[in-house]
Amino acid sequence: MLGVMLGYGLLMAAYTAFVRMVDIPRSIDVPVQLAVAVYYGIPAAVVVTGAVVAVRTRLRDLPRIRRTAQLMSVLMPVAGIVITPITVAFAFATDYSAAPPVVVAEIAMVLAALAAATVLARRLSLREARTASDTLHPDTTRVRPA
């Protein structure tokens, strides 16, 4: 609850700065591609940065977590780029409905893509750690005699 309150307070404090950054005079002609890149790119960068920082700080005791975070910083934007047109196509197919089940389905699609990128990053980082002499299945538990 405290995190929600702090986040809300920060958003309200920074709201005027956000409006000033986006609200430009009509005399300035901004290409649509640039506007879309800024509008969607900034929140995407915040999400990716937050995810990578969270993984690096909260899971720092796990092996190969640095490599996992590096791969996440590459794979999560790719997942976002891939899932965006799919989500837009789904929204188009539902006539851009704002019905709760449709919105929940769109959110679930995006979260599934980001989760898949995270899982893939972890699997790839652990696969790199294995040596050529390892013959065990990757999901087996290794027990070393004392």
GROMACS .gro file of C-alpha atoms in nm:
model
  146
    1MET     CA    1   0.000   0.000   0.000
    2LEU     CA    2   0.287   0.233   0.081
    3GLY     CA    3   0.437   0.170  -0.263
    4VAL     CA    4   0.110   0.259  -0.433
    5MET     CA    5   0.083   0.579  -0.230
    6LEU     CA    6   0.442   0.678  -0.307
    7GLY     CA    7   0.396   0.598  -0.676
    8TYR     CA    8   0.076   0.803  -0.691
    9GLY     CA    9   0.244   1.093  -0.513
   10LEU     CA   10   0.539   1.082  -0.752
   11LEU     CA   11   0.306   1.072  -1.052
   12MET     CA   12   0.111   1.373  -0.930
   13ALA     CA   13   0.431   1.564  -0.857
   14ALA     CA   14   0.573   1.490  -1.201
   15TYR     CA   15   0.244   1.534  -1.391
   16THR     CA   16   0.306   1.896  -1.489
   17ALA     CA   17   0.654   1.810  -1.616
   18PHE     CA   18   0.510   1.526  -1.824
   19VAL     CA   19   0.246   1.755  -1.973
   20ARG     CA   20   0.507   2.019  -2.060
   21MET     CA   21   0.724   1.757  -2.232
   22VAL     CA   22   0.437   1.635  -2.451
   23ASP     CA   23   0.242   1.958  -2.503
   24ILE     CA   24   0.431   2.134  -2.782
   25PRO     CA   25   0.317   2.439  -2.982
   26ARG     CA   26   0.120   2.374  -3.302
   27SER     CA   27   0.384   2.563  -3.502
   28ILE     CA   28   0.629   2.273  -3.455
   29ASP     CA   29   0.571   1.988  -3.698
   30VAL     CA   30   0.661   1.654  -3.540
   31PRO     CA   31   0.667   1.339  -3.756
   32VAL     CA   32   0.412   1.082  -3.646
   33GLN     CA   33   0.678   0.811  -3.622
   34LEU     CA   34   0.879   1.020  -3.376
   35ALA     CA   35   0.571   1.096  -3.167
   36VAL     CA   36   0.476   0.727  -3.151
   37ALA     CA   37   0.834   0.626  -3.067
   38VAL     CA   38   0.850   0.874  -2.780
   39TYR     CA   39   0.495   0.803  -2.658
   40TYR     CA   40   0.548   0.426  -2.642
   41GLY     CA   41   0.926   0.415  -2.609
   42ILE     CA   42   0.958   0.597  -2.279
   43PRO     CA   43   0.715   0.371  -2.087
   44ALA     CA   44   0.869   0.065  -2.254
   45ALA     CA   45   1.217   0.174  -2.146
   46VAL     CA   46   1.090   0.228  -1.791
   47VAL     CA   47   0.934  -0.121  -1.783
   48VAL     CA   48   1.246  -0.292  -1.920
   49THR     CA   49   1.477  -0.099  -1.690
   50GLY     CA   50   1.258  -0.175  -1.390
   51ALA     CA   51   1.246  -0.546  -1.474
   52VAL     CA   52   1.621  -0.574  -1.525
   53VAL     CA   53   1.701  -0.379  -1.207
   54ALA     CA   54   1.451  -0.590  -1.010
   55VAL     CA   55   1.607  -0.913  -1.135
   56ARG     CA   56   1.961  -0.792  -1.064
   57THR     CA   57   1.881  -0.674  -0.712
   58ARG     CA   58   1.625  -0.928  -0.589
   59LEU     CA   59   1.785  -1.238  -0.742
   60ARG     CA   60   2.150  -1.147  -0.704
   61ASP     CA   61   2.232  -1.472  -0.520
   62LEU     CA   62   2.138  -1.693  -0.814
   63PRO     CA   63   2.407  -1.817  -1.052
   64ARG     CA   64   2.443  -1.640  -1.388
   65ILE     CA   65   2.190  -1.371  -1.294
   66ARG     CA   66   2.405  -1.096  -1.448
   67ARG     CA   67   2.393  -1.274  -1.785
   68THR     CA   68   2.019  -1.326  -1.742
   69ALA     CA   69   1.970  -0.952  -1.687
   70GLN     CA   70   2.183  -0.873  -1.993
   71LEU     CA   71   1.977  -1.106  -2.209
   72MET     CA   72   1.656  -0.963  -2.064
   73SER     CA   73   1.764  -0.614  -2.168
   74VAL     CA   74   1.783  -0.741  -2.527
   75LEU     CA   75   1.492  -0.988  -2.539
   76MET     CA   76   1.226  -0.782  -2.360
   77PRO     CA   77   1.225  -0.496  -2.614
   78VAL     CA   78   1.217  -0.755  -2.894
   79ALA     CA   79   0.917  -0.921  -2.727
   80GLY     CA   80   0.749  -0.582  -2.699
   81ILE     CA   81   0.810  -0.508  -3.065
   82VAL     CA   82   0.672  -0.849  -3.165
   83ILE     CA   83   0.364  -0.843  -2.940
   84THR     CA   84   0.255  -0.487  -3.021
   85PRO     CA   85   0.123  -0.556  -3.373
   86ILE     CA   86  -0.037  -0.879  -3.249
   87THR     CA   87  -0.216  -0.689  -2.973
   88VAL     CA   88  -0.321  -0.417  -3.215
   89ALA     CA   89  -0.457  -0.681  -3.454
   90PHE     CA   90  -0.655  -0.834  -3.167
   91ALA     CA   91  -0.788  -0.489  -3.074
   92PHE     CA   92  -0.883  -0.428  -3.438
   93ALA     CA   93  -1.060  -0.765  -3.452
   94THR     CA   94  -1.265  -0.671  -3.145
   95ASP     CA   95  -1.343  -0.326  -3.292
   96TYR     CA   96  -1.119  -0.161  -3.030
   97SER     CA   97  -1.357  -0.265  -2.755
   98ALA     CA   98  -1.299  -0.132  -2.406
   99ALA     CA   99  -1.494  -0.418  -2.249
  100PRO     CA  100  -1.311  -0.558  -1.946
  101PRO     CA  101  -1.259  -0.909  -2.092
  102VAL     CA  102  -1.100  -0.763  -2.406
  103VAL     CA  103  -0.872  -0.532  -2.211
  104VAL     CA  104  -0.773  -0.815  -1.977
  105ALA     CA  105  -0.693  -1.035  -2.278
  106GLU     CA  106  -0.472  -0.763  -2.428
  107ILE     CA  107  -0.289  -0.713  -2.098
  108ALA     CA  108  -0.246  -1.089  -2.064
  109MET     CA  109  -0.095  -1.110  -2.414
  110VAL     CA  110   0.162  -0.842  -2.335
  111LEU     CA  111   0.249  -0.988  -1.996
  112ALA     CA  112   0.283  -1.335  -2.149
  113ALA     CA  113   0.527  -1.201  -2.408
  114LEU     CA  114   0.737  -1.028  -2.143
  115ALA     CA  115   0.732  -1.338  -1.921
  116ALA     CA  116   0.837  -1.554  -2.215
  117ALA     CA  117   1.128  -1.318  -2.285
  118THR     CA  118   1.234  -1.342  -1.921
  119VAL     CA  119   1.215  -1.722  -1.916
  120LEU     CA  120   1.407  -1.744  -2.243
  121ALA     CA  121   1.675  -1.511  -2.107
  122ARG     CA  122   1.714  -1.730  -1.799
  123ARG     CA  123   1.728  -2.054  -1.997
  124LEU     CA  124   1.985  -1.914  -2.239
  125SER     CA  125   2.204  -1.783  -1.959
  126LEU     CA  126   2.198  -2.118  -1.780
  127ARG     CA  127   2.261  -2.308  -2.102
  128GLU     CA  128   2.577  -2.105  -2.163
  129ALA     CA  129   2.705  -2.206  -1.820
  130ARG     CA  130   2.693  -2.576  -1.899
  131THR     CA  131   3.013  -2.737  -2.020
  132ALA     CA  132   3.042  -2.981  -2.307
  133SER     CA  133   3.099  -3.269  -2.065
  134ASP     CA  134   2.763  -3.215  -1.894
  135THR     CA  135   2.534  -3.495  -2.000
  136LEU     CA  136   2.260  -3.443  -1.745
  137HIS     CA  137   1.920  -3.317  -1.843
  138PRO     CA  138   1.901  -2.941  -1.767
  139ASP     CA  139   1.613  -2.990  -1.522
  140THR     CA  140   1.778  -3.260  -1.311
  141THR     CA  141   1.918  -3.183  -0.969
  142ARG     CA  142   2.289  -3.235  -0.929
  143VAL     CA  143   2.394  -3.403  -0.609
  144ARG     CA  144   2.765  -3.403  -0.540
  145PRO     CA  145   2.906  -3.651  -0.291
  146ALA     CA  146   3.068  -3.504   0.016
   0.00000   0.00000   0.00000
